[in-house]
Amino acid sequence: MSTSLQAVREIVTASSSGQAALLQVLLAVQDSSPENYVSEEAVNEIAHLLGVSRSRVYSTASFYSVISLKPRGRHIVRVCINAPCENAGKQAVLIALEQELGVSLGGTTADGRFTLEGVSCLGACYMSPAIKIDNRLYGDLTPEAAVAIIRSYGEEDTIEHTA
Amino acid sequence: MSTPHDSANSVFRLGLFRDFPTLMHYRDFGGYQALANALSGSPEAVIGEIGAAGLRGRGGAAFPTAAKLQMVRDNPPGVRYVICNADEGEPGTFKDRFIMTHIPFQLLEGMAIAAYAVGAAQGFIYIRHEYPEAQETMRRAIAAARAAGLLGADILGSGFSFDIEIFSGAGSYLCGEETALLSSIEGKKGRPRLKPPYPTQCGLWGKPTLINNVETLANIPPIVDRGSAWYRALGTADSHGTKLISLSGDVVRRGLYEVPFGTTFREIIYDYGGGLKQGRLKAVNIGGASGVVVPPWELDCPLEYDACGQRGITIGSGAVFVMDDSRSVLENVRNRIDFFLHESCGKCTPCREGLRQAGRIIHKTLAGEAVLADIDNLERYTRTMQNAAFCGLGQAAGNSLISSLKYFRDDYEAMCRDQNQAAPKEATA
Ligand code: SF4
Ligand code: FES
């Protein structure tokens, strides 16, 4: 399931000013998609509504690493890969996450719950190694702590589901 | 954040560090008095005070702030913009995130004063995507300031109007470069443009635009409030005020520190940071990924634009990253080169190919497959990049490499195949 075209229309109408809004619209459309991506239909609709060419939309979308043109998991797990985190033990945390999730960097779990990505400095080097899951920051991680955090998400998802 | 000196000597409003920063608290600590002061005087007076304080840009380039304000002000009448560059992407740096999440109103007040000085009615804060919490806090702060008549139409009944919009980045380090940032707001790829014309004349949508870093703008209210003489007294004859230092790595107390200019790097690491957790000091990276790697004996250098410049130390964003003697300088430099290779936009050859070659040689060296001639090539490629790259990213990408070759060349050579073979031959000769 991707973002409905109706949702795309609403986002574009709510945004401030034409072409300037393109990147913000792409981000909002992606955020509103349960699969965290901008679909082909959404690209077409954005181009149409903003009055720009489809290639312009693709060119902007593909330049920015945060925009995905492929479906991703419900939760994005971002592991900081920069020097302060690497020194503080990022590699062990990453390996533990890869094992727990059964995917390597860039991959999405088979149940569609998590996508594992590398990210540049999260501005949390005072508690490196750090990761971010969706909008939440976790620092001072050990491999065990990282796995426990992932499992806590599993529980949250189940609760959401049965609620 | 903590400082050994009291808050009377602090540019940042220390009493305000609590979970959610409210406008009421900010005003209790003297917030928004500076804006009221500024609006009751002339824009020229504001620029004059900032000039007398000697404030320089805190994003890395250290350009005199008053001169930039004046350049935007000097344009023929018409639309102007104020942009806050909050695309803090320099690995090892977290000061701007801290300002936005803890003292957002100090930033908003600084932007409003800057807007009054240059005659702008519209501002943007370009916040990187990796900082959703900062985006959220700034949104709430903007709404609160607007509701209190401190943003929007007719601010404090002065007739001056100025409003601010948040713009989110999307994961491109290059967008911290000011012309790339402009392209990004305009909805295009975040690629740098040729300068001149400078944004102060021809910026966002071709209009004169003031672009300043978060920390720079947050310095403005205390200067206007307490005066340039107070501000100058905080620093040294050459560098005025204080600097936020993001301290990370193998030290006891990692964190954000506000230090007066003139403090030495040794004091930052040992007095503020409590020294090393274990082992001995091997190297310190100053200024983030685009900064330099220096050995312990350079640390008596004071944090000062001139003194640092003479020693080839780039203060940059104020990142100080400490490595103990269990760390490999080469691994560290490799991480930084990989970072730049990933972030390079590929527009120009020296940066695109230079980084690729540099990365290849470092990986080869770490694998024990390089020969001494490779290290010379590494140095040549890096110099070319520094001299011929189109924008600041490529020009600065080799800084950590060149400085590590200057100070830690032995570490490189020890990893070379022919070096290792040379030793036994000599022994038998
Ligand atoms: S120096 Fe690098 S980032 Fe800058 S324009 Fe050239 S390729 Fe792009
Ligand atoms: S380097 Fe990982 S959070 Fe800064």
Coordinates of C-alpha atoms and ligand atoms in Angstrom, one line a residue:
Chain A
M1 CA 0.0 0.0 0.0
S2 CA 1.5 3.3 -1.0
T3 CA 0.3 6.9 -0.3
S4 CA -3.1 7.5 -1.7
L5 CA -3.3 10.1 -4.5
Q6 CA -5.8 11.9 -2.4
A7 CA -3.1 12.3 0.3
V8 CA -0.6 13.6 -2.3
R9 CA -3.2 16.2 -3.4
E10 CA -3.8 17.3 0.1
I11 CA -0.1 17.7 0.9
V12 CA 0.6 19.7 -2.3
T13 CA -2.4 22.0 -1.6
A14 CA -1.3 22.6 1.9
S15 CA 2.3 23.4 0.9
S16 CA 3.3 27.0 0.5
S17 CA 4.8 27.9 -2.8
G18 CA 4.9 25.9 -6.1
Q19 CA 8.3 24.6 -7.2
A20 CA 10.0 25.7 -4.0
A21 CA 7.9 23.2 -2.2
L22 CA 9.1 20.2 -4.2
L23 CA 11.6 18.8 -1.7
Q24 CA 9.2 19.4 1.2
V25 CA 6.3 17.8 -0.7
L26 CA 8.5 14.7 -1.5
L27 CA 9.4 14.4 2.2
A28 CA 5.8 14.8 3.4
V29 CA 4.5 12.3 0.8
Q30 CA 7.1 9.8 1.9
D31 CA 6.2 10.3 5.6
S32 CA 2.6 9.7 4.8
S33 CA 3.4 6.4 3.1
P34 CA 3.2 3.4 5.4
E35 CA 6.1 1.9 3.3
N36 CA 8.2 5.0 3.7
Y37 CA 8.7 5.8 0.0
V38 CA 7.6 7.9 -2.9
S39 CA 5.8 5.7 -5.5
E40 CA 5.7 6.2 -9.2
E41 CA 2.1 7.2 -9.1
A42 CA 2.9 9.8 -6.4
V43 CA 5.8 11.2 -8.6
N44 CA 3.3 11.6 -11.5
E45 CA 0.8 13.3 -9.3
I46 CA 3.3 15.7 -7.7
A47 CA 4.7 16.6 -11.2
H48 CA 1.1 17.2 -12.4
L49 CA 0.0 19.3 -9.4
L50 CA 3.2 21.4 -9.1
G51 CA 3.4 21.9 -12.9
V52 CA 6.9 20.5 -13.2
S53 CA 8.2 17.7 -15.4
R54 CA 8.4 14.2 -14.1
S55 CA 12.2 14.2 -14.7
R56 CA 12.6 17.2 -12.5
V57 CA 10.8 15.4 -9.7
Y58 CA 12.9 12.3 -10.2
S59 CA 16.1 14.3 -10.4
T60 CA 15.4 16.0 -7.1
A61 CA 14.2 12.8 -5.5
S62 CA 17.2 10.8 -6.5
F63 CA 19.7 13.4 -5.3
Y64 CA 18.7 13.3 -1.7
S65 CA 19.6 10.1 0.2
V66 CA 16.6 10.4 2.5
I67 CA 14.1 10.0 -0.3
S68 CA 13.4 6.5 -1.3
L69 CA 11.8 5.4 -4.6
K70 CA 11.5 1.9 -3.4
P71 CA 9.2 0.6 -0.6
R72 CA 10.9 0.3 2.8
G73 CA 9.9 -0.9 6.3
R74 CA 7.5 0.7 8.7
H75 CA 10.4 1.6 11.0
I76 CA 13.7 3.0 9.6
V77 CA 16.7 2.0 11.8
R78 CA 19.5 4.4 11.1
V79 CA 23.0 3.6 12.3
C80 CA 25.6 6.4 12.4
I81 CA 28.6 5.4 10.4
N82 CA 30.9 8.4 11.0
A83 CA 34.3 8.4 12.8
P84 CA 33.3 9.2 16.4
C85 CA 30.6 6.4 16.3
E86 CA 32.9 4.0 14.5
N87 CA 35.6 4.5 17.2
A88 CA 33.1 4.0 19.9
G89 CA 32.0 0.5 18.6
K90 CA 29.5 1.1 15.8
Q91 CA 30.7 -2.0 13.9
A92 CA 29.7 -4.4 16.7
V93 CA 26.3 -2.7 17.1
L94 CA 25.7 -2.9 13.4
I95 CA 26.6 -6.6 13.2
A96 CA 24.2 -7.3 16.1
L97 CA 21.5 -5.4 14.4
E98 CA 22.1 -7.2 11.1
Q99 CA 21.9 -10.5 12.9
E100 CA 18.8 -9.7 14.9
L101 CA 16.9 -8.3 11.8
G102 CA 18.3 -10.9 9.4
V103 CA 19.2 -8.2 6.8
S104 CA 22.3 -6.3 5.8
L105 CA 22.7 -2.5 5.6
G106 CA 20.1 -1.2 3.1
G107 CA 17.8 -4.2 3.6
T108 CA 14.2 -4.5 4.7
T109 CA 13.0 -7.4 6.9
A110 CA 10.8 -10.0 5.3
D111 CA 7.8 -8.9 7.5
G112 CA 8.2 -5.3 6.3
R113 CA 8.7 -4.0 9.8
F114 CA 12.3 -2.6 9.7
T115 CA 14.7 -1.2 7.2
L116 CA 18.3 -0.9 8.2
E117 CA 20.3 2.1 6.9
G118 CA 23.6 3.9 7.5
V119 CA 23.4 7.6 8.3
S120 CA 25.8 10.4 8.7
C121 CA 26.4 11.9 12.2
L122 CA 23.2 12.2 14.2
G123 CA 24.6 15.0 16.3
A124 CA 24.8 12.6 19.2
C125 CA 28.6 11.9 19.3
Y126 CA 28.6 12.7 23.0
M127 CA 26.8 9.4 23.4
S128 CA 28.3 7.4 20.6
P129 CA 27.7 4.9 19.2
A130 CA 24.3 6.2 18.4
I131 CA 21.3 5.1 16.2
K132 CA 18.0 6.6 15.4
I133 CA 14.8 4.6 14.9
D134 CA 12.3 6.7 13.1
N135 CA 12.4 10.0 15.1
R136 CA 13.9 8.5 18.3
L137 CA 17.6 8.7 19.3
Y138 CA 19.4 6.0 21.2
G139 CA 23.0 6.4 22.4
D140 CA 25.8 4.8 24.4
L141 CA 24.9 1.5 22.7
T142 CA 26.3 -1.9 23.2
P143 CA 25.3 -4.7 20.8
E144 CA 23.0 -6.2 23.5
A145 CA 21.3 -2.9 24.2
A146 CA 20.7 -2.3 20.5
V147 CA 19.1 -5.8 20.1
A148 CA 16.9 -5.1 23.2
I149 CA 15.7 -1.9 21.7
I150 CA 14.7 -3.6 18.4
R151 CA 12.8 -6.2 20.4
S152 CA 11.0 -3.5 22.4
Y153 CA 9.7 -2.2 19.0
G154 CA 8.4 -5.7 18.2
E155 CA 6.3 -5.5 21.3
E156 CA 5.0 -2.0 20.6
D157 CA 4.0 -3.1 17.2
T158 CA 2.1 -6.1 18.6
I159 CA 0.3 -3.9 21.1
E160 CA -0.6 -1.4 18.4
H161 CA -1.9 -4.3 16.4
T162 CA -4.2 -5.8 19.1
A163 CA -5.4 -2.4 20.4
Chain B
M1 CA 26.6 21.9 28.6
S2 CA 28.8 23.3 31.4
T3 CA 31.4 25.9 31.8
P4 CA 33.9 26.6 34.6
H5 CA 33.0 30.3 34.4
D6 CA 29.8 31.8 35.6
S7 CA 26.8 32.6 33.5
A8 CA 27.6 36.3 33.5
N9 CA 30.4 35.4 31.1
S10 CA 28.2 33.2 29.0
V11 CA 26.8 34.0 25.6
F12 CA 24.3 31.2 25.8
R13 CA 21.6 31.4 28.4
L14 CA 22.6 28.6 30.7
G15 CA 19.8 28.9 33.1
L16 CA 17.4 27.7 30.4
F17 CA 18.6 24.2 30.0
R18 CA 15.6 22.1 30.8
D19 CA 13.4 19.7 29.0
F20 CA 11.2 21.9 27.1
P21 CA 12.4 25.4 26.7
T22 CA 9.5 27.8 27.1
L23 CA 9.2 31.4 25.9
M24 CA 8.4 32.4 29.5
H25 CA 11.6 31.0 30.8
Y26 CA 13.6 32.6 28.1
R27 CA 12.1 36.0 28.9
D28 CA 12.8 35.4 32.6
F29 CA 16.4 35.2 31.7
G30 CA 16.4 38.5 29.8
G31 CA 15.3 37.0 26.5
Y32 CA 13.9 39.4 23.9
Q33 CA 15.2 42.5 25.6
A34 CA 17.8 42.7 22.8
L35 CA 15.1 42.6 20.1
A36 CA 13.2 45.4 21.9
N37 CA 16.5 47.4 22.1
A38 CA 17.3 46.8 18.5
L39 CA 13.8 47.9 17.3
S40 CA 14.0 51.1 19.2
G41 CA 17.2 52.1 17.4
S42 CA 18.3 52.1 13.8
P43 CA 19.4 49.0 11.8
E44 CA 22.8 50.8 11.4
A45 CA 23.2 50.9 15.1
V46 CA 22.6 47.1 15.3
I47 CA 25.2 46.4 12.6
G48 CA 27.6 48.9 14.3
E49 CA 27.3 47.0 17.6
I50 CA 27.9 43.6 16.1
G51 CA 30.8 45.0 14.2
A52 CA 32.3 46.5 17.3
A53 CA 31.9 43.1 19.0
G54 CA 34.0 41.5 16.3
L55 CA 31.6 38.6 15.8
R56 CA 32.7 36.2 13.1
G57 CA 30.7 33.4 11.5
R58 CA 30.7 30.2 13.6
G59 CA 29.8 27.8 10.8
G60 CA 33.5 27.4 9.8
A61 CA 34.4 30.2 7.4
A62 CA 34.7 32.8 10.2
F63 CA 33.6 35.7 8.0
P64 CA 33.0 39.0 9.9
T65 CA 29.2 39.0 10.5
A66 CA 28.7 42.7 10.5
A67 CA 30.3 43.0 7.1
K68 CA 27.9 40.4 5.7
L69 CA 24.9 42.2 7.2
Q70 CA 26.1 45.4 5.7
M71 CA 26.5 43.8 2.2
V72 CA 22.9 42.6 2.3
R73 CA 21.7 46.0 3.7
D74 CA 23.5 47.9 0.9
N75 CA 21.4 46.4 -1.9
P76 CA 18.9 48.6 -3.7
P77 CA 15.5 48.5 -1.9
G78 CA 13.5 45.3 -2.5
V79 CA 12.9 41.8 -1.1
R80 CA 15.6 40.2 1.0
Y81 CA 15.8 37.0 2.9
V82 CA 17.5 35.8 6.1
I83 CA 18.4 32.1 6.1
C84 CA 19.6 30.2 9.1
N85 CA 21.9 27.4 8.1
A86 CA 21.0 24.5 10.4
D87 CA 22.3 21.8 8.2
E88 CA 24.9 20.8 10.8
G89 CA 26.4 17.8 9.1
E90 CA 30.0 17.9 10.2
P91 CA 30.6 14.6 11.8
G92 CA 31.5 15.1 15.5
T93 CA 29.5 18.4 15.8
F94 CA 26.3 18.8 17.8
K95 CA 26.3 22.4 18.9
D96 CA 23.6 23.6 16.6
R97 CA 21.3 20.7 17.5
F98 CA 21.8 21.7 21.1
I99 CA 20.9 25.4 20.5
M100 CA 17.8 24.4 18.6
T101 CA 16.5 21.9 21.2
H102 CA 17.5 23.9 24.3
I103 CA 17.5 27.6 23.5
P104 CA 15.4 27.9 20.3
F105 CA 14.2 31.4 21.2
Q106 CA 17.8 32.7 21.4
L107 CA 18.1 31.7 17.7
L108 CA 14.7 33.2 16.7
E109 CA 15.6 36.4 18.5
G110 CA 18.9 36.5 16.7
M111 CA 17.2 36.0 13.4
A112 CA 14.7 38.7 14.0
I113 CA 17.4 41.2 14.9
A114 CA 19.4 40.2 11.8
A115 CA 16.3 40.6 9.7
Y116 CA 15.7 44.1 11.1
A117 CA 19.4 45.0 10.3
V118 CA 19.2 43.9 6.7
G119 CA 15.6 44.8 6.0
A120 CA 14.2 41.3 5.5
A121 CA 10.6 40.3 6.0
Q122 CA 11.0 36.6 5.5
G123 CA 13.3 34.0 6.9
F124 CA 14.0 30.3 6.6
I125 CA 15.7 27.8 8.9
Y126 CA 17.2 25.0 6.9
I127 CA 17.3 22.1 9.3
R128 CA 18.8 18.7 8.3
H129 CA 16.5 15.7 8.1
E130 CA 18.6 13.8 10.7
Y131 CA 17.4 16.3 13.4
P132 CA 13.6 15.7 13.6
E133 CA 13.6 16.7 17.2
A134 CA 15.2 20.0 16.4
Q135 CA 12.6 20.6 13.7
E136 CA 9.8 19.9 16.1
T137 CA 11.2 22.2 18.9
M138 CA 11.8 25.0 16.4
R139 CA 8.3 24.7 15.0
R140 CA 6.8 25.0 18.5
A141 CA 9.1 27.9 19.3
I142 CA 8.1 29.7 16.2
A143 CA 4.4 29.3 17.0
A144 CA 4.9 30.5 20.5
A145 CA 6.9 33.6 19.4
R146 CA 4.3 34.4 16.8
A147 CA 1.5 34.2 19.4
A148 CA 3.4 36.6 21.6
G149 CA 3.9 39.1 18.9
L150 CA 7.7 38.4 18.6
L151 CA 7.4 37.1 15.1
G152 CA 5.0 38.0 12.3
A153 CA 3.4 41.3 11.5
D154 CA 4.3 44.5 13.5
I155 CA 6.7 42.9 16.0
L156 CA 6.3 44.5 19.5
G157 CA 4.3 47.2 17.9
S158 CA 7.3 48.6 16.1
G159 CA 5.9 48.4 12.6
F160 CA 8.6 45.9 11.7
S161 CA 7.4 42.5 10.3
F162 CA 9.3 39.3 10.0
D163 CA 8.3 35.7 9.8
I164 CA 10.1 32.4 9.7
E165 CA 9.5 29.1 7.9
I166 CA 11.2 25.7 8.6
F167 CA 12.7 23.9 5.6
S168 CA 13.8 20.3 6.0
G169 CA 17.0 19.0 4.4
A170 CA 16.9 15.5 3.0
G171 CA 20.2 13.8 3.9
S172 CA 22.8 15.8 1.8
Y173 CA 25.9 17.1 3.7
L174 CA 26.7 19.2 0.6
C175 CA 23.6 21.3 1.3
G176 CA 25.5 22.9 4.2
E177 CA 27.4 24.8 1.5
E178 CA 25.5 28.0 1.2
T179 CA 24.8 28.1 -2.5
A180 CA 23.8 24.4 -2.5
L181 CA 21.5 25.2 0.3
L182 CA 19.8 27.9 -1.8
S183 CA 19.3 25.4 -4.7
S184 CA 17.8 23.0 -2.2
I185 CA 15.2 25.5 -0.9
E186 CA 14.4 26.3 -4.5
G187 CA 13.5 22.7 -5.0
K188 CA 16.5 21.6 -7.0
K189 CA 19.3 19.2 -6.5
G190 CA 21.6 20.6 -3.7
R191 CA 24.5 21.4 -5.9
P192 CA 26.8 24.4 -5.4
R193 CA 26.7 27.4 -7.7
L194 CA 29.6 29.5 -9.0
K195 CA 30.5 32.5 -6.8
P196 CA 30.4 35.4 -7.4
P197 CA 27.6 36.5 -7.5
Y198 CA 27.5 36.0 -3.7
P199 CA 24.2 35.3 -1.9
T200 CA 24.4 38.7 -0.2
Q201 CA 23.6 40.1 -3.7
C202 CA 22.0 37.3 -5.5
G203 CA 20.7 34.6 -3.3
L204 CA 17.4 32.9 -2.8
W205 CA 15.3 33.3 -6.0
G206 CA 17.9 35.9 -7.1
K207 CA 17.2 38.2 -4.1
P208 CA 19.8 39.4 -1.6
T209 CA 20.1 36.9 1.1
L210 CA 21.8 36.7 4.5
I211 CA 22.9 33.1 5.3
N212 CA 24.4 32.5 8.8
N213 CA 25.0 29.5 11.0
V214 CA 22.8 28.8 14.0
E215 CA 25.6 29.6 16.5
T216 CA 26.4 32.9 14.8
L217 CA 22.8 34.1 14.9
A218 CA 22.4 33.0 18.5
N219 CA 25.4 35.2 19.4
I220 CA 23.5 38.3 18.3
P221 CA 21.0 38.9 21.1
P222 CA 23.6 38.9 23.9
I223 CA 25.8 41.3 22.0
V224 CA 22.9 43.7 21.4
D225 CA 21.7 43.3 25.0
R226 CA 25.0 43.5 26.9
G227 CA 27.1 45.5 24.5
S228 CA 30.2 44.9 22.4
A229 CA 32.6 45.8 25.2
W230 CA 31.3 43.0 27.4
Y231 CA 31.5 40.6 24.5
R232 CA 35.0 41.5 23.5
A233 CA 36.2 41.1 27.1
L234 CA 35.2 37.4 26.9
G235 CA 37.8 36.4 24.3
T236 CA 41.2 37.5 23.3
A237 CA 42.6 40.5 21.4
D238 CA 42.2 38.6 18.2
S239 CA 39.1 36.5 18.7
H240 CA 36.1 37.7 20.6
G241 CA 33.4 36.1 22.6
T242 CA 33.1 32.4 23.2
K243 CA 32.9 29.2 21.1
L244 CA 30.8 26.1 21.5
I245 CA 33.0 23.0 21.4
S246 CA 31.5 19.6 20.7
L247 CA 33.9 17.3 22.5
S248 CA 33.8 13.6 21.7
G249 CA 35.9 10.5 21.6
D250 CA 38.1 8.9 24.3
V251 CA 37.7 11.5 27.0
V252 CA 36.0 11.1 30.4
R253 CA 33.4 13.8 29.9
R254 CA 32.1 14.0 26.3
G255 CA 29.7 16.8 25.7
L256 CA 29.1 20.4 24.6
Y257 CA 31.2 23.2 26.3
E258 CA 31.1 26.9 25.9
V259 CA 34.7 28.1 26.1
P260 CA 36.1 31.6 25.9
F261 CA 38.4 32.2 22.9
G262 CA 42.0 31.8 24.1
T263 CA 41.4 28.5 25.9
T264 CA 44.0 26.0 24.7
F265 CA 43.0 22.6 23.2
R266 CA 44.8 20.9 26.0
E267 CA 42.5 22.7 28.5
I268 CA 39.5 21.7 26.5
I269 CA 40.5 18.1 26.7
Y270 CA 41.9 17.9 30.2
D271 CA 40.0 20.6 32.2
Y272 CA 36.6 20.5 30.5
G273 CA 36.7 16.9 29.3
G274 CA 38.5 15.4 32.3
G275 CA 41.3 13.9 30.3
L276 CA 41.5 10.5 28.7
K277 CA 39.4 7.6 29.8
Q278 CA 42.4 5.2 29.4
G279 CA 45.7 5.0 27.7
R280 CA 47.6 7.9 26.3
L281 CA 46.7 10.6 23.9
K282 CA 47.5 9.6 20.3
A283 CA 45.8 12.3 18.1
V284 CA 43.1 14.8 18.1
N285 CA 40.8 15.7 15.2
I286 CA 39.8 19.4 15.3
G287 CA 37.1 20.8 13.1
G288 CA 35.2 17.6 12.1
A289 CA 35.6 15.5 8.9
S290 CA 36.9 18.5 7.0
G291 CA 39.3 19.4 9.9
V292 CA 42.8 18.3 10.7
V293 CA 44.4 15.5 12.7
V294 CA 47.1 16.8 15.1
P295 CA 49.4 15.1 17.5
P296 CA 49.5 15.9 21.3
W297 CA 52.3 18.5 21.1
E298 CA 50.1 20.9 19.0
L299 CA 47.5 21.1 21.8
D300 CA 49.0 24.1 23.6
C301 CA 47.7 26.2 20.7
P302 CA 45.0 28.5 21.9
L303 CA 41.6 28.5 20.3
E304 CA 42.0 31.7 18.4
Y305 CA 41.6 32.4 14.7
D306 CA 45.2 33.7 14.1
A307 CA 47.0 31.2 16.3
C308 CA 45.2 28.3 14.8
G309 CA 45.6 29.6 11.2
Q310 CA 49.3 29.9 11.7
R311 CA 49.5 26.2 12.7
G312 CA 47.2 25.1 10.0
I313 CA 44.5 24.2 12.5
T314 CA 41.0 24.7 11.3
I315 CA 38.6 25.6 14.1
G316 CA 35.7 24.8 11.7
S317 CA 32.5 24.1 13.5
G318 CA 34.3 23.5 16.8
A319 CA 34.4 19.7 16.9
V320 CA 37.2 18.2 19.0
F321 CA 37.5 14.5 18.7
V322 CA 40.0 12.7 20.9
M323 CA 41.8 9.4 20.1
D324 CA 43.8 7.4 22.6
D325 CA 46.9 5.3 21.6
S326 CA 44.8 2.2 20.9
R327 CA 43.3 4.0 17.9
S328 CA 44.5 3.9 14.3
V329 CA 44.9 7.3 12.7
L330 CA 44.7 5.6 9.3
E331 CA 41.4 4.0 10.0
N332 CA 40.1 7.3 11.2
V333 CA 41.2 9.1 8.0
R334 CA 39.7 6.3 5.9
N335 CA 36.4 6.8 7.6
R336 CA 36.5 10.5 6.7
I337 CA 37.5 9.9 3.1
D338 CA 34.7 7.3 2.7
F339 CA 32.4 10.0 4.1
F340 CA 33.4 12.6 1.6
L341 CA 33.3 10.1 -1.3
H342 CA 29.7 9.4 -0.4
E343 CA 28.8 13.0 -0.1
S344 CA 30.6 14.4 -3.1
C345 CA 28.1 15.5 -5.8
G346 CA 30.4 14.4 -8.6
K347 CA 30.2 17.6 -10.5
C348 CA 33.9 18.2 -10.7
T349 CA 36.8 15.8 -11.4
P350 CA 39.4 16.7 -8.8
C351 CA 36.9 16.0 -6.0
R352 CA 35.1 13.0 -7.6
E353 CA 38.2 11.2 -8.9
G354 CA 40.6 12.5 -6.3
L355 CA 38.5 11.1 -3.5
R356 CA 38.1 7.8 -5.3
Q357 CA 41.8 7.4 -5.7
A358 CA 42.6 8.6 -2.2
G359 CA 40.1 6.1 -0.8
R360 CA 41.6 3.3 -2.9
I361 CA 45.1 4.0 -1.6
I362 CA 44.1 4.2 2.0
H363 CA 42.1 0.9 1.8
K364 CA 45.1 -0.6 0.1
T365 CA 47.5 0.7 2.8
L366 CA 45.3 -0.7 5.6
A367 CA 45.3 -4.0 3.8
G368 CA 49.1 -4.0 3.8
E369 CA 49.2 -3.9 0.0
A370 CA 50.5 -0.4 -0.6
V371 CA 54.1 0.5 -1.4
L372 CA 55.9 3.7 -0.5
A373 CA 55.3 5.3 -3.9
D374 CA 51.5 5.0 -3.2
I375 CA 51.9 7.3 -0.2
D376 CA 53.5 10.0 -2.4
N377 CA 50.7 9.7 -4.9
L378 CA 48.2 10.0 -2.1
E379 CA 49.8 13.3 -1.1
R380 CA 49.8 14.5 -4.7
Y381 CA 46.1 13.7 -5.3
T382 CA 45.1 15.4 -2.1
R383 CA 47.0 18.6 -3.0
T384 CA 45.2 18.6 -6.4
M385 CA 41.9 18.2 -4.7
Q386 CA 42.6 21.1 -2.2
N387 CA 43.7 23.4 -5.0
A388 CA 41.3 22.5 -7.9
A389 CA 38.0 21.4 -6.4
F390 CA 35.0 23.5 -7.3
C391 CA 33.5 24.0 -3.9
G392 CA 34.4 23.9 -0.2
L393 CA 33.6 20.2 0.2
G394 CA 36.3 19.1 -2.2
Q395 CA 38.7 21.7 -1.1
A396 CA 38.4 20.6 2.6
A397 CA 38.0 16.9 2.0
G398 CA 41.7 16.3 2.1
N399 CA 42.5 18.3 5.2
S400 CA 42.5 15.3 7.5
L401 CA 44.6 13.4 5.0
I402 CA 47.3 16.0 4.5
S403 CA 47.6 16.7 8.2
S404 CA 47.8 13.0 9.0
L405 CA 50.5 12.7 6.4
K406 CA 52.4 15.6 7.9
Y407 CA 52.3 14.3 11.5
F408 CA 51.7 10.6 11.2
R409 CA 53.6 9.6 8.1
D410 CA 55.4 6.9 10.0
D411 CA 52.1 5.2 10.6
Y412 CA 51.4 5.1 6.8
E413 CA 54.9 4.0 5.9
A414 CA 54.9 1.3 8.5
M415 CA 51.9 -0.3 6.7
C416 CA 53.7 -0.3 3.3
R417 CA 54.9 -3.6 1.9
D418 CA 58.3 -2.3 0.7
Q419 CA 58.9 -0.6 4.0
N420 CA 58.4 -3.9 5.8
Q421 CA 60.7 -5.7 3.4
A422 CA 63.4 -3.1 3.6
A423 CA 64.0 -3.6 7.2
P424 CA 65.3 -7.2 7.2
K425 CA 67.4 -6.5 4.1
E426 CA 69.2 -3.7 5.9
A427 CA 69.7 -6.0 8.8
T428 CA 71.5 -8.5 6.7
A429 CA 73.6 -6.0 4.8
Ligands
SF4_1 S1 34.1 19.8 -5.0 FE1 33.0 17.9 -4.9 S2 31.1 18.4 -3.9 FE2 32.0 20.3 -4.7 S3 31.2 20.6 -6.7 FE3 33.1 19.4 -7.0 S4 32.4 17.3 -6.9 FE4 30.7 18.5 -6.1
FES2 S1 29.4 10.6 14.7 FE1 27.8 9.3 15.2 S2 26.4 10.7 16.1 FE2 28.0 12.0 15.6

